[in-house]
PDB file of C-alpha atoms in Angstrom:
ATOM      1  CA  GLN N   1       0.000   0.000   0.000  1.00 90.00           C
ATOM      2  CA  VAL N   2       1.449   3.342  -1.056  1.00 95.00           C
ATOM      3  CA  GLN N   3       1.566   6.050   1.581  1.00 97.00           C
ATOM      4  CA  LEU N   4       2.506   9.677   1.039  1.00 98.00           C
ATOM      5  CA  VAL N   5       2.949  11.863   4.104  1.00 97.00           C
ATOM      6  CA  GLU N   6       3.413  15.613   3.718  1.00 97.00           C
ATOM      7  CA  SER N   7       4.880  17.928   6.314  1.00 97.00           C
ATOM      8  CA  GLY N   8       6.161  21.468   6.626  1.00 97.00           C
ATOM      9  CA  GLY N   9       3.053  23.542   6.148  1.00 97.00           C
ATOM     10  CA  GLU N  10       2.479  26.429   8.519  1.00 97.00           C
ATOM     11  CA  LEU N  11       1.535  30.085   8.840  1.00 98.00           C
ATOM     12  CA  VAL N  12       4.100  32.430   7.310  1.00 98.00           C
ATOM     13  CA  GLN N  13       4.209  36.111   6.422  1.00 98.00           C
ATOM     14  CA  ALA N  14       4.182  37.300   2.851  1.00 98.00           C
ATOM     15  CA  GLY N  15       7.689  37.274   1.418  1.00 98.00           C
ATOM     16  CA  GLY N  16       8.718  34.383   3.616  1.00 98.00           C
ATOM     17  CA  SER N  17       9.809  30.864   2.753  1.00 98.00           C
ATOM     18  CA  LEU N  18       8.746  27.324   3.560  1.00 98.00           C
ATOM     19  CA  ARG N  19       9.952  23.882   2.577  1.00 98.00           C
ATOM     20  CA  LEU N  20       7.416  21.116   2.257  1.00 98.00           C
ATOM     21  CA  SER N  21       8.421  17.474   2.421  1.00 98.00           C
ATOM     22  CA  CYS N  22       6.622  14.354   1.277  1.00 98.00           C
ATOM     23  CA  ALA N  23       7.820  10.961   2.444  1.00 98.00           C
ATOM     24  CA  ALA N  24       6.737   8.018   0.306  1.00 98.00           C
ATOM     25  CA  SER N  25       6.504   4.316   1.006  1.00 95.00           C
ATOM     26  CA  GLY N  26       4.945   1.239  -0.517  1.00 93.00           C
ATOM     27  CA  ARG N  27       6.461   0.990  -3.988  1.00 93.00           C
ATOM     28  CA  THR N  28       9.743   1.796  -5.697  1.00 93.00           C
ATOM     29  CA  PHE N  29       9.937   5.563  -5.321  1.00 95.00           C
ATOM     30  CA  SER N  30      12.704   6.176  -7.835  1.00 95.00           C
ATOM     31  CA  VAL N  31      10.726   5.050 -10.900  1.00 95.00           C
ATOM     32  CA  TYR N  32       7.783   7.431 -10.523  1.00 96.00           C
ATOM     33  CA  THR N  33       7.264  11.059 -11.377  1.00 97.00           C
ATOM     34  CA  MET N  34       6.221  13.017  -8.291  1.00 97.00           C
ATOM     35  CA  GLY N  35       4.059  16.110  -8.206  1.00 98.00           C
ATOM     36  CA  TRP N  36       2.748  18.829  -5.938  1.00 98.00           C
ATOM     37  CA  PHE N  37      -0.763  20.236  -6.215  1.00 98.00           C
ATOM     38  CA  ARG N  38      -2.680  22.753  -4.122  1.00 98.00           C
ATOM     39  CA  GLN N  39      -6.286  23.549  -3.345  1.00 98.00           C
ATOM     40  CA  ALA N  40      -7.477  26.853  -1.975  1.00 96.00           C
ATOM     41  CA  PRO N  41     -10.868  27.138  -0.208  1.00 91.00           C
ATOM     42  CA  GLY N  42     -13.715  27.043  -2.699  1.00 94.00           C
ATOM     43  CA  LYS N  43     -11.403  26.351  -5.643  1.00 96.00           C
ATOM     44  CA  GLU N  44     -10.370  23.341  -7.668  1.00 96.00           C
ATOM     45  CA  ARG N  45      -7.118  21.532  -7.065  1.00 96.00           C
ATOM     46  CA  ASP N  46      -4.345  23.008  -9.200  1.00 97.00           C
ATOM     47  CA  PHE N  47      -1.032  21.694 -10.431  1.00 98.00           C
ATOM     48  CA  VAL N  48       2.011  23.326  -8.833  1.00 98.00           C
ATOM     49  CA  ALA N  49       5.137  21.393  -9.836  1.00 98.00           C
ATOM     50  CA  ALA N  50       6.379  17.998 -10.980  1.00 98.00           C
ATOM     51  CA  ILE N  51       9.718  16.209 -11.154  1.00 97.00           C
ATOM     52  CA  ASN N  52      10.695  13.180 -13.178  1.00 96.00           C
ATOM     53  CA  ARG N  53      11.992  10.003 -11.629  1.00 95.00           C
ATOM     54  CA  SER N  54      15.677  10.941 -11.720  1.00 94.00           C
ATOM     55  CA  GLY N  55      15.196  14.587 -10.825  1.00 95.00           C
ATOM     56  CA  SER N  56      16.712  15.738 -14.101  1.00 95.00           C
ATOM     57  CA  SER N  57      13.517  17.358 -15.361  1.00 95.00           C
ATOM     58  CA  THR N  58      11.051  19.641 -13.595  1.00 97.00           C
ATOM     59  CA  TYR N  59       7.935  21.525 -14.589  1.00 97.00           C
ATOM     60  CA  TYR N  60       6.113  24.385 -12.859  1.00 98.00           C
ATOM     61  CA  ALA N  61       2.847  26.222 -13.032  1.00 98.00           C
ATOM     62  CA  ASP N  62       3.329  29.755 -14.311  1.00 98.00           C
ATOM     63  CA  SER N  63       2.076  31.149 -11.004  1.00 97.00           C
ATOM     64  CA  VAL N  64       5.005  29.685  -9.056  1.00 98.00           C
ATOM     65  CA  LYS N  65       7.783  29.690 -11.653  1.00 98.00           C
ATOM     66  CA  GLY N  66      10.896  31.377 -10.308  1.00 98.00           C
ATOM     67  CA  ARG N  67       9.673  31.195  -6.704  1.00 98.00           C
ATOM     68  CA  PHE N  68       9.168  27.472  -6.037  1.00 98.00           C
ATOM     69  CA  THR N  69      11.631  24.622  -6.546  1.00 98.00           C
ATOM     70  CA  ILE N  70      10.772  20.948  -6.570  1.00 98.00           C
ATOM     71  CA  SER N  71      13.457  18.384  -5.795  1.00 98.00           C
ATOM     72  CA  ARG N  72      13.729  14.782  -4.702  1.00 98.00           C
ATOM     73  CA  ASP N  73      16.039  12.487  -2.797  1.00 98.00           C
ATOM     74  CA  ASN N  74      15.537   8.956  -4.067  1.00 97.00           C
ATOM     75  CA  ALA N  75      17.723   7.531  -1.300  1.00 97.00           C
ATOM     76  CA  LYS N  76      15.273   8.953   1.240  1.00 97.00           C
ATOM     77  CA  ASN N  77      12.099   8.345  -0.786  1.00 98.00           C
ATOM     78  CA  THR N  78      11.238  11.993  -0.311  1.00 98.00           C
ATOM     79  CA  VAL N  79      10.151  14.855  -2.543  1.00 98.00           C
ATOM     80  CA  TYR N  80      10.439  18.495  -1.512  1.00 98.00           C
ATOM     81  CA  LEU N  81       8.893  21.791  -2.460  1.00 98.00           C
ATOM     82  CA  GLN N  82      10.949  24.847  -1.573  1.00 98.00           C
ATOM     83  CA  MET N  83       8.684  27.896  -1.613  1.00 98.00           C
ATOM     84  CA  ASN N  84      10.219  31.377  -1.582  1.00 98.00           C
ATOM     85  CA  SER N  85       8.728  34.859  -1.877  1.00 98.00           C
ATOM     86  CA  LEU N  86       5.401  33.544  -0.678  1.00 98.00           C
ATOM     87  CA  LYS N  87       2.257  35.509  -1.449  1.00 98.00           C
ATOM     88  CA  PRO N  88      -1.183  35.453   0.199  1.00 97.00           C
ATOM     89  CA  GLU N  89      -2.538  33.826  -2.963  1.00 97.00           C
ATOM     90  CA  ASP N  90      -0.280  30.819  -2.271  1.00 98.00           C
ATOM     91  CA  THR N  91      -2.502  29.989   0.718  1.00 98.00           C
ATOM     92  CA  ALA N  92      -3.872  26.487   0.185  1.00 98.00           C
ATOM     93  CA  VAL N  93      -3.695  22.876   1.222  1.00 98.00           C
ATOM     94  CA  TYR N  94      -0.697  21.380  -0.566  1.00 98.00           C
ATOM     95  CA  TYR N  95      -0.771  17.754  -1.690  1.00 98.00           C
ATOM     96  CA  CYS N  96       1.983  15.563  -3.010  1.00 98.00           C
ATOM     97  CA  ALA N  97       1.127  12.837  -5.473  1.00 98.00           C
ATOM     98  CA  GLN N  98       2.765   9.894  -7.198  1.00 97.00           C
ATOM     99  CA  ALA N  99       2.217   9.255 -10.890  1.00 96.00           C
ATOM    100  CA  LYS N 100       0.280   6.239 -12.142  1.00 94.00           C
ATOM    101  CA  ILE N 101       2.857   5.029 -14.638  1.00 90.00           C
ATOM    102  CA  ALA N 102       6.353   3.873 -13.712  1.00 88.00           C
ATOM    103  CA  ARG N 103       9.140   5.325 -15.856  1.00 87.00           C
ATOM    104  CA  GLY N 104       6.635   7.600 -17.566  1.00 85.00           C
ATOM    105  CA  ALA N 105       6.976  11.134 -18.843  1.00 86.00           C
ATOM    106  CA  ILE N 106       6.582  14.036 -16.451  1.00 90.00           C
ATOM    107  CA  ALA N 107       2.919  14.475 -15.490  1.00 93.00           C
ATOM    108  CA  THR N 108       1.087  17.746 -14.920  1.00 93.00           C
ATOM    109  CA  THR N 109      -2.600  16.816 -14.551  1.00 94.00           C
ATOM    110  CA  ASP N 110      -4.169  15.207 -11.508  1.00 91.00           C
ATOM    111  CA  SER N 111      -5.655  12.391 -13.593  1.00 95.00           C
ATOM    112  CA  GLN N 112      -2.095  11.189 -14.232  1.00 96.00           C
ATOM    113  CA  TYR N 113      -1.550  10.534 -10.518  1.00 96.00           C
ATOM    114  CA  ASP N 114      -3.035   7.725  -8.503  1.00 95.00           C
ATOM    115  CA  TYR N 115      -1.717   8.169  -4.983  1.00 97.00           C
ATOM    116  CA  TRP N 116      -2.122  11.294  -2.886  1.00 98.00           C
ATOM    117  CA  GLY N 117      -1.040  12.472   0.519  1.00 97.00           C
ATOM    118  CA  GLN N 118      -3.382  13.868   3.138  1.00 97.00           C
ATOM    119  CA  GLY N 119      -2.272  17.435   2.521  1.00 97.00           C
ATOM    120  CA  THR N 120      -0.510  20.105   4.549  1.00 98.00           C
ATOM    121  CA  GLN N 121      -1.888  23.596   5.144  1.00 98.00           C
ATOM    122  CA  VAL N 122       0.118  26.599   4.017  1.00 98.00           C
ATOM    123  CA  THR N 123      -1.207  29.989   5.096  1.00 98.00           C
ATOM    124  CA  VAL N 124       0.462  33.185   3.955  1.00 98.00           C
ATOM    125  CA  SER N 125      -0.541  36.323   5.801  1.00 97.00           C
ATOM    126  CA  SER N 126      -0.342  39.771   4.226  1.00 93.00           C
TER     127      SER N 126
END
């Protein structure tokens, strides 16, 4: 059974930084693309960032490009999201997800992921 456990969300002031972590277990971590998504109150879940299985390729939503960095440590079965220059509009529950297909191309839509964490709340105050 795959488990994804996020951590690192908290209340931070605008302009601040946070690093989210997602620890994975249950299947071979290093062969799956990993992604981060977020959902603000009353809104749909949106793609934030994704990283391929080796970490050599990343992809970001335009809204976070240049501010957020996704990375992974396959030895620790963990994916990270470094968030800098945070804005109030970044406030959301952040979810990590593991792609459906092993050794697949980088995935940017939620239908391409089949396992999700429970989410971690990020609140950015103005």
